[in-house]
């Protein structure tokens, strides 16, 4: 087996070594020859004959782990007790918890936070429901809701399997923007039922972040909830992705000296993210967009049951290009992938226009890996954190909801999305802009603040903010 390349992850190998037979030098050599990078060694226990050690090793993937363990199995006096993956270890028991804001130390405290004191707060809210925003967690809490039908690019893997992603989103909400977020995965894929469950849950929350719900149901679910609820509802895979995509493209075209409006854009994966990205590009003035899905380019004479694809066919592909991705990509300035793993071949990238821009955003495996596309592209981005230029909706949703909650907005507007895209792009200064830095890092603290401010400004301009302007800190 050859040594694979790609993403790093780390594993811990627990080894039992026979002191007579095993040599640590041989173990280190075997790991290193198999391409593993030892980053820590811990002694777990030792006695006269045996020693047990945990070796933390950076590896590329599962195959690489197998390669390293196979190499160790050949060494005399060494037993592999178990192999644990750091990523799994971080998920033990889930990634978030709830905790009280202050302790209940005595009966007096108890009588205020609970019966009888709490009753007067309940009655105050009963008399004036808007007080829920002031006196309950509604003020700062968002529901992250999924039905598990389009989890990353893994497809319809169900609600339990969707939880780690939703917990991850909740962590990011809190860490990046101080927003309390709660993951809720639903055991139904029925549109009416999802709408009615989310409506029934809404009194607890100041906002609803819909996540990883497949197209076309996600469009109807979001639209109905927007109409029926008085708190903002935002489908992250549609609009969060579109906002960050546009931010990245503003900077990428600046770098290659092209006008976005003049670019030929090929977009693959006309689902939740692809549809919203297309609409956002159109709002930014792009006219030459060709959408491709499993059966090839979407054209006016195509026979589609999906009403959103009918819309797509009418409004895109001005030259009515037809055929496969490979057929229509010739001469494209920009490729956007929100589809599935490995569908863009390096030969396709080679056919693109000069200074090609490739945003391969499918997660966890992009449409093409940067190392494959590299020789033919000028600007390359993926949705992942382990390559430069991470185009991921995490650059949008924390700051967006921070802004929405702070000004108590009733909905998300188109202006907010455009303003958020410009805000994200603006974090990269002119003199910093280069092929490997077109979009700020998730950890750049200005991102949340700039997005928040842009959203609040737009909320007041659009008349959807419900807090008095002077009460909102800027
Ligand atoms: N980087 C980001 O921030 C970000 C955000 C949202 C979605 N995504 C990624 O985009 C992808 C789609 O997400 P979604 O929520 O829009 O899902 P979705 O299920 O709504 O849509 C996916 C679309 O891609 C099409 N598709 C799948 N495989 C294809 C292939 N081999 N060739 C052509 N078309 C194909 C499907 O037919 C479908 O229309 C996922 O991989 C997801 O991880 C990335
Ligand atoms: O979860 C992510 O990393 C981004 C996006 O929401 C996705 O579904 O891929
Ligand atoms: Mg998602």
Short mmCIF file of C-alpha atoms and ligand atoms in Angstrom, two decimals:
data_model
loop_
_atom_site.label_atom_id
_atom_site.label_comp_id
_atom_site.label_asym_id
_atom_site.label_seq_id
_atom_site.Cartn_x
_atom_site.Cartn_y
_atom_site.Cartn_z
CA UNK A 1 0.00 0.00 0.00
CA UNK A 2 1.44 3.42 -0.89
CA UNK A 3 1.42 6.27 1.59
CA UNK A 4 -1.75 8.31 0.97
CA UNK A 5 -1.86 12.10 0.97
CA UNK A 6 -4.58 14.51 1.98
CA UNK A 7 -5.89 15.72 5.28
CA UNK A 8 -4.20 15.28 8.60
CA UNK A 9 -5.95 13.76 11.53
CA UNK A 10 -4.36 12.27 14.60
CA UNK A 11 -4.59 8.87 16.21
CA UNK A 12 -3.36 7.46 19.49
CA UNK A 13 -1.79 4.00 19.33
CA UNK A 14 -1.67 2.21 22.67
CA UNK A 15 1.24 -0.25 22.48
CA UNK A 16 2.33 -2.94 24.92
CA UNK A 17 6.05 -3.50 24.64
CA UNK A 18 7.97 -6.51 25.86
CA UNK A 19 11.07 -4.91 27.40
CA UNK A 20 13.30 -7.80 26.33
CA UNK A 21 12.23 -7.91 22.69
CA UNK A 22 10.93 -4.50 21.66
CA UNK A 23 12.96 -1.42 20.89
CA UNK A 24 11.34 1.99 20.81
CA UNK A 25 13.78 3.06 18.12
CA UNK A 26 12.42 0.34 15.81
CA UNK A 27 8.86 1.45 16.50
CA UNK A 28 9.64 5.09 15.73
CA UNK A 29 11.41 4.07 12.53
CA UNK A 30 8.50 1.87 11.42
CA UNK A 31 6.02 4.72 12.00
CA UNK A 32 8.19 7.23 10.24
CA UNK A 33 8.88 4.89 7.28
CA UNK A 34 5.13 4.51 6.89
CA UNK A 35 4.81 8.31 6.67
CA UNK A 36 3.43 8.86 10.20
CA UNK A 37 4.44 11.90 12.20
CA UNK A 38 4.89 11.19 15.94
CA UNK A 39 3.71 14.19 17.95
CA UNK A 40 3.60 12.82 21.50
CA UNK A 41 4.63 9.78 23.53
CA UNK A 42 3.11 9.04 26.96
CA UNK A 43 4.00 6.22 29.31
CA UNK A 44 0.75 4.68 30.59
CA UNK A 45 2.30 2.09 32.94
CA UNK A 46 5.41 0.06 33.26
CA UNK A 47 6.60 -2.99 35.22
CA UNK A 48 9.59 -5.31 35.18
CA UNK A 49 8.69 -6.99 31.87
CA UNK A 50 6.26 -4.73 30.06
CA UNK A 51 5.72 -1.10 29.31
CA UNK A 52 2.51 0.42 27.88
CA UNK A 53 2.78 3.61 25.88
CA UNK A 54 0.38 5.91 24.05
CA UNK A 55 1.85 7.26 20.84
CA UNK A 56 0.05 10.18 19.20
CA UNK A 57 0.65 10.24 15.47
CA UNK A 58 -0.50 12.57 12.71
CA UNK A 59 -1.89 10.51 9.85
CA UNK A 60 -3.68 11.27 6.61
CA UNK A 61 -6.71 9.00 6.77
CA UNK A 62 -8.00 5.55 7.77
CA UNK A 63 -5.90 3.81 5.14
CA UNK A 64 -2.82 5.50 6.49
CA UNK A 65 -3.71 4.33 10.02
CA UNK A 66 -3.99 0.77 8.70
CA UNK A 67 -0.61 1.09 6.99
CA UNK A 68 1.08 2.23 10.20
CA UNK A 69 -0.57 -0.42 12.41
CA UNK A 70 0.36 -3.11 9.89
CA UNK A 71 3.99 -1.95 10.02
CA UNK A 72 3.97 -2.13 13.84
CA UNK A 73 2.41 -5.60 13.85
CA UNK A 74 5.55 -6.91 12.13
CA UNK A 75 7.81 -5.84 15.03
CA UNK A 76 8.86 -8.43 17.61
CA UNK A 77 7.58 -7.91 21.18
CA UNK A 78 5.08 -5.16 20.28
CA UNK A 79 1.33 -5.56 20.74
CA UNK A 80 -1.18 -2.96 19.52
CA UNK A 81 -3.68 -2.71 22.41
CA UNK A 82 -5.96 -0.26 20.64
CA UNK A 83 -6.07 2.57 18.16
CA UNK A 84 -8.13 5.61 19.03
CA UNK A 85 -8.91 8.53 16.86
CA UNK A 86 -8.66 11.99 18.44
CA UNK A 87 -11.74 13.11 16.52
CA UNK A 88 -13.82 10.33 18.08
CA UNK A 89 -12.37 11.09 21.51
CA UNK A 90 -13.53 14.71 21.18
CA UNK A 91 -17.07 13.46 20.54
CA UNK A 92 -17.39 11.22 23.60
CA UNK A 93 -20.65 12.15 25.33
CA UNK A 94 -21.30 14.93 22.82
CA UNK A 95 -19.65 18.33 22.48
CA UNK A 96 -21.84 20.75 24.39
CA UNK A 97 -23.64 21.00 27.73
CA UNK A 98 -25.97 23.48 29.42
CA UNK A 99 -24.88 25.21 32.59
CA UNK A 100 -26.60 27.66 34.97
CA UNK A 101 -25.48 31.30 34.89
CA UNK A 102 -25.11 31.40 38.66
CA UNK A 103 -25.35 28.86 41.50
CA UNK A 104 -28.42 28.41 43.70
CA UNK A 105 -26.73 28.71 47.10
CA UNK A 106 -29.59 28.92 49.58
CA UNK A 107 -33.36 28.90 50.05
CA UNK A 108 -33.54 32.56 49.30
CA UNK A 109 -31.92 32.06 45.86
CA UNK A 110 -34.16 29.04 45.32
CA UNK A 111 -37.29 31.04 46.03
CA UNK A 112 -36.29 33.61 43.39
CA UNK A 113 -35.14 31.39 40.52
CA UNK A 114 -37.88 28.83 41.20
CA UNK A 115 -41.19 28.74 43.07
CA UNK A 116 -42.59 31.07 44.32
CA UNK A 117 -40.54 34.01 42.91
CA UNK A 118 -40.49 32.75 39.34
CA UNK A 119 -44.30 33.02 39.17
CA UNK A 120 -44.33 36.80 39.01
CA UNK A 121 -41.88 36.73 36.11
CA UNK A 122 -44.15 34.23 34.32
CA UNK A 123 -47.14 36.52 34.83
CA UNK A 124 -45.19 39.57 33.61
CA UNK A 125 -44.46 37.70 30.36
CA UNK A 126 -48.05 36.50 30.16
CA UNK A 127 -49.21 40.13 30.30
CA UNK A 128 -46.55 41.38 27.87
CA UNK A 129 -45.23 38.51 25.66
CA UNK A 130 -42.39 40.60 24.21
CA UNK A 131 -40.79 40.43 27.68
CA UNK A 132 -39.81 36.84 26.80
CA UNK A 133 -36.94 38.45 24.84
CA UNK A 134 -35.75 40.15 28.04
CA UNK A 135 -36.51 37.64 30.77
CA UNK A 136 -35.80 34.26 29.18
CA UNK A 137 -33.10 32.55 27.17
CA UNK A 138 -35.03 33.55 24.03
CA UNK A 139 -32.89 36.69 24.08
CA UNK A 140 -29.74 34.84 23.16
CA UNK A 141 -30.74 31.37 21.96
CA UNK A 142 -31.01 29.89 18.49
CA UNK A 143 -32.34 26.46 17.50
CA UNK A 144 -30.17 24.55 15.03
CA UNK A 145 -32.70 22.29 13.36
CA UNK A 146 -32.11 19.44 10.94
CA UNK A 147 -34.00 16.44 9.62
CA UNK A 148 -30.75 14.73 8.62
CA UNK A 149 -31.58 14.62 4.91
CA UNK A 150 -28.55 16.46 3.43
CA UNK A 151 -25.85 16.19 6.07
CA UNK A 152 -22.74 17.82 4.63
CA UNK A 153 -22.32 15.93 1.34
CA UNK A 154 -23.08 12.62 3.08
CA UNK A 155 -26.73 12.70 2.03
CA UNK A 156 -29.78 11.41 3.89
CA UNK A 157 -28.09 9.79 6.90
CA UNK A 158 -30.87 10.47 9.40
CA UNK A 159 -31.33 12.61 12.49
CA UNK A 160 -29.08 10.78 14.97
CA UNK A 161 -26.15 10.81 12.55
CA UNK A 162 -26.74 14.52 11.89
CA UNK A 163 -26.27 15.43 15.57
CA UNK A 164 -22.45 15.80 15.55
CA UNK A 165 -22.72 18.45 12.83
CA UNK A 166 -25.48 20.31 14.68
CA UNK A 167 -23.53 20.16 17.96
CA UNK A 168 -20.52 21.52 16.08
CA UNK A 169 -22.60 24.42 14.75
CA UNK A 170 -23.82 25.09 18.32
CA UNK A 171 -20.22 25.19 19.58
CA UNK A 172 -19.26 27.64 16.87
CA UNK A 173 -22.25 29.88 17.60
CA UNK A 174 -21.18 30.12 21.23
CA UNK A 175 -17.44 30.35 20.84
CA UNK A 176 -17.39 32.80 17.96
CA UNK A 177 -20.39 35.00 18.73
CA UNK A 178 -21.59 34.25 22.28
CA UNK A 179 -24.89 32.93 20.89
CA UNK A 180 -26.40 30.00 22.82
CA UNK A 181 -27.49 27.44 20.28
CA UNK A 182 -29.28 24.17 20.73
CA UNK A 183 -29.09 21.25 18.28
CA UNK A 184 -32.45 19.66 17.46
CA UNK A 185 -32.59 16.72 15.04
CA UNK A 186 -36.08 15.66 14.02
CA UNK A 187 -37.27 12.12 13.34
CA UNK A 188 -39.46 13.21 10.47
CA UNK A 189 -38.85 14.21 6.86
CA UNK A 190 -42.39 15.41 6.29
CA UNK A 191 -42.61 19.08 5.35
CA UNK A 192 -45.91 19.81 7.14
CA UNK A 193 -44.76 18.04 10.26
CA UNK A 194 -41.40 19.89 10.33
CA UNK A 195 -43.15 23.23 9.90
CA UNK A 196 -45.58 22.50 12.70
CA UNK A 197 -42.86 21.18 15.06
CA UNK A 198 -40.62 24.19 14.52
CA UNK A 199 -43.57 26.56 15.03
CA UNK A 200 -44.41 24.79 18.28
CA UNK A 201 -40.79 25.04 19.47
CA UNK A 202 -40.37 28.68 18.53
CA UNK A 203 -41.41 30.35 21.86
CA UNK A 204 -38.10 29.21 23.37
CA UNK A 205 -35.90 30.70 20.67
CA UNK A 206 -34.83 34.07 19.32
CA UNK A 207 -33.99 32.60 15.92
CA UNK A 208 -34.15 29.42 13.86
CA UNK A 209 -31.14 28.14 11.94
CA UNK A 210 -32.27 25.36 9.58
CA UNK A 211 -29.40 23.05 8.67
CA UNK A 212 -28.73 20.21 6.26
CA UNK A 213 -32.30 19.81 5.02
CA UNK A 214 -32.30 18.64 1.40
CA UNK A 215 -33.71 20.53 -1.57
CA UNK A 216 -36.40 21.02 -2.70
CA UNK A 217 -38.21 20.55 0.66
CA UNK A 218 -35.90 23.03 2.38
CA UNK A 219 -37.28 25.88 0.24
CA UNK A 220 -40.89 25.33 1.26
CA UNK A 221 -40.05 24.67 4.91
CA UNK A 222 -38.03 27.87 5.17
CA UNK A 223 -40.57 30.00 3.30
CA UNK A 224 -43.52 28.81 5.38
CA UNK A 225 -41.65 29.34 8.64
CA UNK A 226 -40.56 32.83 7.59
CA UNK A 227 -44.20 33.69 6.89
CA UNK A 228 -45.57 32.15 10.06
CA UNK A 229 -42.99 33.09 12.71
CA UNK A 230 -42.01 36.48 14.12
CA UNK A 231 -38.38 35.46 14.72
CA UNK A 232 -35.74 35.16 11.99
CA UNK A 233 -35.58 31.85 10.12
CA UNK A 234 -32.46 31.17 8.08
CA UNK A 235 -31.50 28.10 6.11
CA UNK A 236 -27.76 28.14 6.56
CA UNK A 237 -26.91 25.84 3.64
CA UNK A 238 -28.71 28.17 1.30
CA UNK A 239 -27.99 31.67 2.45
CA UNK A 240 -24.96 31.27 4.71
CA UNK A 241 -23.16 29.48 1.90
CA UNK A 242 -24.24 32.05 -0.69
CA UNK A 243 -23.04 34.96 1.48
CA UNK A 244 -19.60 33.46 2.03
CA UNK A 245 -19.29 32.39 -1.60
CA UNK A 246 -19.97 35.93 -2.74
CA UNK A 247 -17.48 37.32 -0.21
CA UNK A 248 -14.80 34.96 -1.55
CA UNK A 249 -15.60 35.78 -5.16
CA UNK A 250 -15.47 39.55 -4.59
CA UNK A 251 -11.86 39.12 -3.48
CA UNK A 252 -10.90 36.39 -5.96
CA UNK A 253 -11.96 38.42 -9.01
CA UNK A 254 -10.17 41.46 -7.64
CA UNK A 255 -7.01 39.38 -7.49
CA UNK A 256 -7.28 38.10 -11.06
CA UNK A 257 -8.39 41.46 -12.35
CA UNK A 258 -11.75 40.37 -13.76
CA UNK A 259 -15.24 41.85 -13.28
CA UNK A 260 -17.62 39.40 -11.62
CA UNK A 261 -20.39 40.51 -14.01
CA UNK A 262 -18.29 39.42 -17.02
CA UNK A 263 -17.41 35.97 -15.72
CA UNK A 264 -18.70 32.67 -17.05
CA UNK A 265 -19.67 30.65 -13.98
CA UNK A 266 -20.29 26.90 -13.93
CA UNK A 267 -22.07 25.77 -10.77
CA UNK A 268 -22.41 22.10 -9.96
CA UNK A 269 -25.07 20.78 -7.55
CA UNK A 270 -28.40 22.55 -7.95
CA UNK A 271 -29.73 21.78 -4.49
CA UNK A 272 -30.14 23.97 -1.42
CA UNK A 273 -26.73 25.62 -1.59
CA UNK A 274 -26.50 25.74 -5.39
CA UNK A 275 -29.86 27.44 -5.86
CA UNK A 276 -29.15 30.10 -3.23
CA UNK A 277 -25.61 30.69 -4.55
CA UNK A 278 -27.04 31.21 -8.04
CA UNK A 279 -29.60 33.74 -6.78
CA UNK A 280 -26.94 35.59 -4.84
CA UNK A 281 -24.64 35.73 -7.88
CA UNK A 282 -27.51 37.07 -9.95
CA UNK A 283 -28.19 39.72 -7.30
CA UNK A 284 -24.51 40.67 -7.63
CA UNK A 285 -24.91 41.15 -11.41
CA UNK A 286 -23.62 37.83 -12.81
CA UNK A 287 -25.59 36.76 -15.90
CA UNK A 288 -23.67 33.86 -17.44
CA UNK A 289 -24.32 30.99 -15.00
CA UNK A 290 -24.58 27.39 -16.15
CA UNK A 291 -26.04 24.97 -13.60
CA UNK A 292 -25.07 21.30 -13.74
CA UNK A 293 -26.54 18.43 -11.75
CA UNK A 294 -26.34 14.65 -12.06
CA UNK A 295 -27.95 14.54 -15.52
CA UNK A 296 -25.81 17.37 -16.93
CA UNK A 297 -26.39 21.05 -17.68
CA UNK A 298 -29.83 22.46 -16.88
CA UNK A 299 -31.48 23.75 -20.05
CA UNK A 300 -34.87 25.24 -20.98
CA UNK A 301 -35.98 22.12 -22.85
CA UNK A 302 -35.10 19.77 -19.97
CA UNK A 303 -37.90 17.75 -18.42
CA UNK A 304 -37.83 18.56 -14.69
CA UNK A 305 -40.45 17.72 -12.02
CA UNK A 306 -38.69 19.95 -9.54
CA UNK A 307 -40.32 23.42 -9.80
CA UNK A 308 -37.09 25.07 -8.67
CA UNK A 309 -35.22 23.51 -11.55
CA UNK A 310 -37.90 24.88 -13.91
CA UNK A 311 -37.14 28.32 -12.52
CA UNK A 312 -33.41 27.57 -12.87
CA UNK A 313 -33.80 26.50 -16.49
CA UNK A 314 -35.67 29.70 -17.37
CA UNK A 315 -33.26 32.09 -15.64
CA UNK A 316 -29.75 30.72 -16.28
CA UNK A 317 -27.59 29.29 -19.07
CA UNK A 318 -28.06 32.15 -21.58
CA UNK A 319 -26.31 30.27 -24.38
CA UNK A 320 -28.22 27.06 -23.59
CA UNK A 321 -25.03 25.00 -23.28
CA UNK A 322 -25.82 21.33 -22.92
CA UNK A 323 -23.97 18.18 -21.94
CA UNK A 324 -21.87 17.05 -19.02
CA UNK A 325 -19.83 19.13 -16.62
CA UNK A 326 -16.83 18.37 -18.76
CA UNK A 327 -18.64 19.67 -21.87
CA UNK A 328 -19.78 22.99 -20.43
CA UNK A 329 -16.76 23.95 -18.35
CA UNK A 330 -14.65 24.98 -21.34
CA UNK A 331 -13.63 28.63 -21.01
CA UNK A 332 -15.33 29.10 -17.62
CA UNK A 333 -13.78 31.73 -15.37
CA UNK A 334 -15.27 30.30 -12.19
CA UNK A 335 -16.28 26.82 -11.04
CA UNK A 336 -18.45 26.49 -7.95
CA UNK A 337 -19.03 23.04 -6.52
CA UNK A 338 -21.78 22.36 -3.98
CA UNK A 339 -22.45 18.79 -5.07
CA UNK A 340 -20.36 15.79 -4.14
CA UNK A 341 -16.84 14.38 -3.87
CA UNK A 342 -14.35 14.19 -6.72
CA UNK A 343 -16.65 15.04 -9.62
CA UNK A 344 -14.34 17.67 -11.16
CA UNK A 345 -11.40 16.18 -13.02
CA UNK A 346 -8.10 17.94 -13.49
CA UNK A 347 -8.61 17.71 -17.27
CA UNK A 348 -11.81 19.77 -16.79
CA UNK A 349 -9.95 22.42 -14.81
CA UNK A 350 -7.33 22.56 -17.56
CA UNK A 351 -10.09 23.59 -20.01
CA UNK A 352 -11.12 26.63 -17.97
CA UNK A 353 -10.18 30.20 -18.88
CA UNK A 354 -6.89 31.75 -17.82
CA UNK A 355 -6.66 32.60 -14.11
CA UNK A 356 -9.34 30.07 -13.31
CA UNK A 357 -11.10 30.28 -9.95
CA UNK A 358 -12.25 26.97 -8.42
CA UNK A 359 -14.38 26.89 -5.28
CA UNK A 360 -14.87 23.17 -4.58
CA UNK A 361 -17.12 23.46 -1.54
CA UNK A 362 -18.61 19.99 -1.04
CA UNK A 363 -17.94 18.65 2.46
CA UNK A 364 -16.17 16.72 3.74
CA UNK A 365 -14.62 15.80 0.38
CA UNK A 366 -14.52 18.55 -2.23
CA UNK A 367 -15.28 18.20 -5.95
CA UNK A 368 -11.51 18.27 -6.54
CA UNK A 369 -8.61 18.33 -4.08
CA UNK A 370 -6.38 21.42 -4.20
CA UNK A 371 -3.25 19.39 -4.91
CA UNK A 372 -4.89 17.98 -8.06
CA UNK A 373 -6.25 21.29 -9.32
CA UNK A 374 -3.23 23.35 -8.35
CA UNK A 375 -1.35 23.35 -11.69
CA UNK A 376 -4.36 24.72 -13.57
CA UNK A 377 -5.97 27.21 -11.17
CA UNK A 378 -5.07 30.65 -9.99
CA UNK A 379 -7.37 30.69 -6.96
CA UNK A 380 -8.50 27.52 -5.23
CA UNK A 381 -10.86 27.27 -2.26
CA UNK A 382 -12.65 24.47 -0.43
CA UNK A 383 -15.13 24.27 2.44
CA UNK A 384 -12.57 22.73 4.76
CA UNK A 385 -10.38 24.08 7.50
CA UNK A 386 -7.28 22.10 6.51
CA UNK A 387 -6.59 23.95 3.25
CA UNK A 388 -6.15 27.67 2.59
CA UNK A 389 -9.26 29.70 1.62
CA UNK A 390 -12.03 28.03 3.59
CA UNK A 391 -15.34 29.04 2.01
CA UNK A 392 -17.69 27.83 4.68
CA UNK A 393 -20.93 29.19 6.05
CA UNK A 394 -19.33 29.39 9.51
CA UNK A 395 -17.99 32.76 8.39
CA UNK A 396 -21.58 33.99 8.21
CA UNK A 397 -24.00 32.36 10.67
CA UNK A 398 -22.41 33.36 14.01
CA UNK A 399 -22.13 37.08 13.20
CA UNK A 400 -25.44 37.13 11.35
CA UNK A 401 -27.39 35.73 14.31
CA UNK A 402 -25.41 37.91 16.76
CA UNK A 403 -26.66 40.93 14.81
CA UNK A 404 -30.22 39.60 14.46
CA UNK A 405 -30.52 38.87 18.19
CA UNK A 406 -28.92 42.14 19.27
CA UNK A 407 -31.36 44.31 17.34
CA UNK A 408 -34.18 41.76 17.80
CA UNK A 409 -34.81 41.51 14.07
CA UNK A 410 -37.99 39.78 12.96
CA UNK A 411 -36.49 38.41 9.74
CA UNK A 412 -33.44 38.15 7.50
CA UNK A 413 -33.47 40.47 4.47
CA UNK A 414 -31.67 40.42 1.11
CA UNK A 415 -29.83 43.61 2.09
CA UNK A 416 -28.47 41.92 5.18
CA UNK A 417 -27.03 39.08 3.10
CA UNK A 418 -25.33 41.38 0.60
CA UNK A 419 -24.03 43.58 3.42
CA UNK A 420 -22.71 40.50 5.25
CA UNK A 421 -20.88 39.31 2.10
CA UNK A 422 -19.21 42.70 1.68
CA UNK A 423 -18.33 42.78 5.38
CA UNK A 424 -16.62 39.37 5.22
CA UNK A 425 -14.70 40.31 2.05
CA UNK A 426 -13.59 43.59 3.63
CA UNK A 427 -11.74 41.81 6.44
CA UNK A 428 -9.01 40.91 3.92
CA UNK A 429 -7.10 44.15 3.36
CA UNK A 430 -5.93 45.07 -0.17
CA UNK A 431 -2.27 44.56 0.73
CA UNK A 432 -2.97 41.16 2.31
CA UNK A 433 -4.94 39.76 -0.64
CA UNK A 434 -3.21 36.87 -2.41
CA UNK A 435 -4.04 33.49 -3.97
CA UNK A 436 -3.95 31.78 -0.57
CA UNK A 437 -5.78 34.49 1.32
CA UNK A 438 -8.99 35.62 -0.33
CA UNK A 439 -11.22 34.98 2.66
CA UNK A 440 -10.56 35.60 6.35
CA UNK A 441 -10.02 32.77 8.77
CA UNK A 442 -12.84 31.58 10.99
CA UNK A 443 -10.66 32.66 13.91
CA UNK A 444 -10.26 36.23 12.69
CA UNK A 445 -12.15 38.10 15.39
CA UNK A 446 -13.14 40.95 13.08
CA UNK A 447 -15.40 38.68 11.03
CA UNK A 448 -18.19 38.29 13.59
CA UNK A 449 -18.04 41.95 14.57
CA UNK A 450 -18.14 43.22 10.98
CA UNK A 451 -20.96 40.86 9.96
CA UNK A 452 -22.91 41.80 13.10
CA UNK A 453 -22.59 45.52 12.39
CA UNK A 454 -23.56 45.10 8.73
CA UNK A 455 -26.62 43.06 9.69
CA UNK A 456 -27.76 45.54 12.35
CA UNK A 457 -27.34 48.48 9.95
CA UNK A 458 -29.38 46.67 7.28
CA UNK A 459 -32.04 45.65 9.82
CA UNK A 460 -32.70 49.29 10.71
CA UNK A 461 -32.65 50.37 7.06
CA UNK A 462 -35.15 47.63 6.20
CA UNK A 463 -37.37 48.37 9.22
CA UNK A 464 -37.18 44.85 10.71
CA UNK A 465 -35.31 45.67 13.95
CA UNK A 466 -37.54 45.68 17.03
CA UNK A 467 -35.16 47.21 19.57
CA UNK A 468 -34.66 50.92 19.81
CA UNK A 469 -31.49 51.87 17.90
CA UNK A 470 -29.95 53.66 20.86
CA UNK A 471 -30.21 50.50 22.98
CA UNK A 472 -28.08 48.47 20.56
CA UNK A 473 -24.35 48.77 21.09
CA UNK A 474 -22.31 49.47 17.96
N1 LIG B 1 -18.75 25.01 2.17
C1 LIG B 1 -19.92 25.30 2.66
O1 LIG B 1 -20.10 26.23 3.43
C2 LIG B 1 -21.09 24.48 2.26
C3 LIG B 1 -22.37 24.91 2.61
C4 LIG B 1 -23.48 24.17 2.22
C5 LIG B 1 -23.31 23.01 1.52
N2 LIG B 1 -22.05 22.60 1.24
C6 LIG B 1 -21.84 21.35 0.54
O2 LIG B 1 -22.52 21.37 -0.69
C7 LIG B 1 -23.05 20.09 -0.98
C8 LIG B 1 -24.55 20.17 -1.24
O3 LIG B 1 -25.23 20.59 -0.07
P1 LIG B 1 -26.78 20.96 -0.16
O4 LIG B 1 -27.18 21.31 1.23
O5 LIG B 1 -27.04 21.93 -1.25
O6 LIG B 1 -27.40 19.53 -0.52
P2 LIG B 1 -28.67 19.18 -1.46
O7 LIG B 1 -28.92 17.74 -1.21
O8 LIG B 1 -29.77 20.13 -1.26
O9 LIG B 1 -28.12 19.37 -2.95
C9 LIG B 1 -27.10 18.63 -3.52
C10 LIG B 1 -27.24 18.69 -5.03
O10 LIG B 1 -26.03 18.20 -5.60
C11 LIG B 1 -26.37 17.27 -6.61
N3 LIG B 1 -25.29 16.31 -6.76
C12 LIG B 1 -24.86 15.41 -5.86
N4 LIG B 1 -23.88 14.66 -6.39
C13 LIG B 1 -23.71 15.10 -7.66
C14 LIG B 1 -22.85 14.73 -8.72
N5 LIG B 1 -22.01 13.72 -8.58
N6 LIG B 1 -22.93 15.43 -9.87
C15 LIG B 1 -23.79 16.44 -10.01
N7 LIG B 1 -24.64 16.84 -9.05
C16 LIG B 1 -24.60 16.17 -7.89
C17 LIG B 1 -27.66 16.62 -6.11
O11 LIG B 1 -28.39 16.02 -7.18
C18 LIG B 1 -28.39 17.82 -5.52
O12 LIG B 1 -29.15 18.52 -6.48
C19 LIG B 1 -22.66 19.21 0.22
O13 LIG B 1 -21.48 18.52 -0.09
C20 LIG B 1 -22.41 20.18 1.32
O14 LIG B 1 -21.47 19.71 2.25
C21 LIG B 1 -20.95 23.30 1.58
O1 LIG B 2 -21.15 22.12 7.89
C1 LIG B 2 -20.32 22.65 7.14
O2 LIG B 2 -19.10 22.54 7.30
C2 LIG B 2 -20.76 23.53 6.01
C3 LIG B 2 -22.11 23.26 5.48
O3 LIG B 2 -23.13 23.62 6.35
C4 LIG B 2 -22.29 21.87 4.92
O4 LIG B 2 -23.39 21.34 5.05
O5 LIG B 2 -21.35 21.34 4.33
MG1 LIG B 3 -24.79 22.36 6.30
#
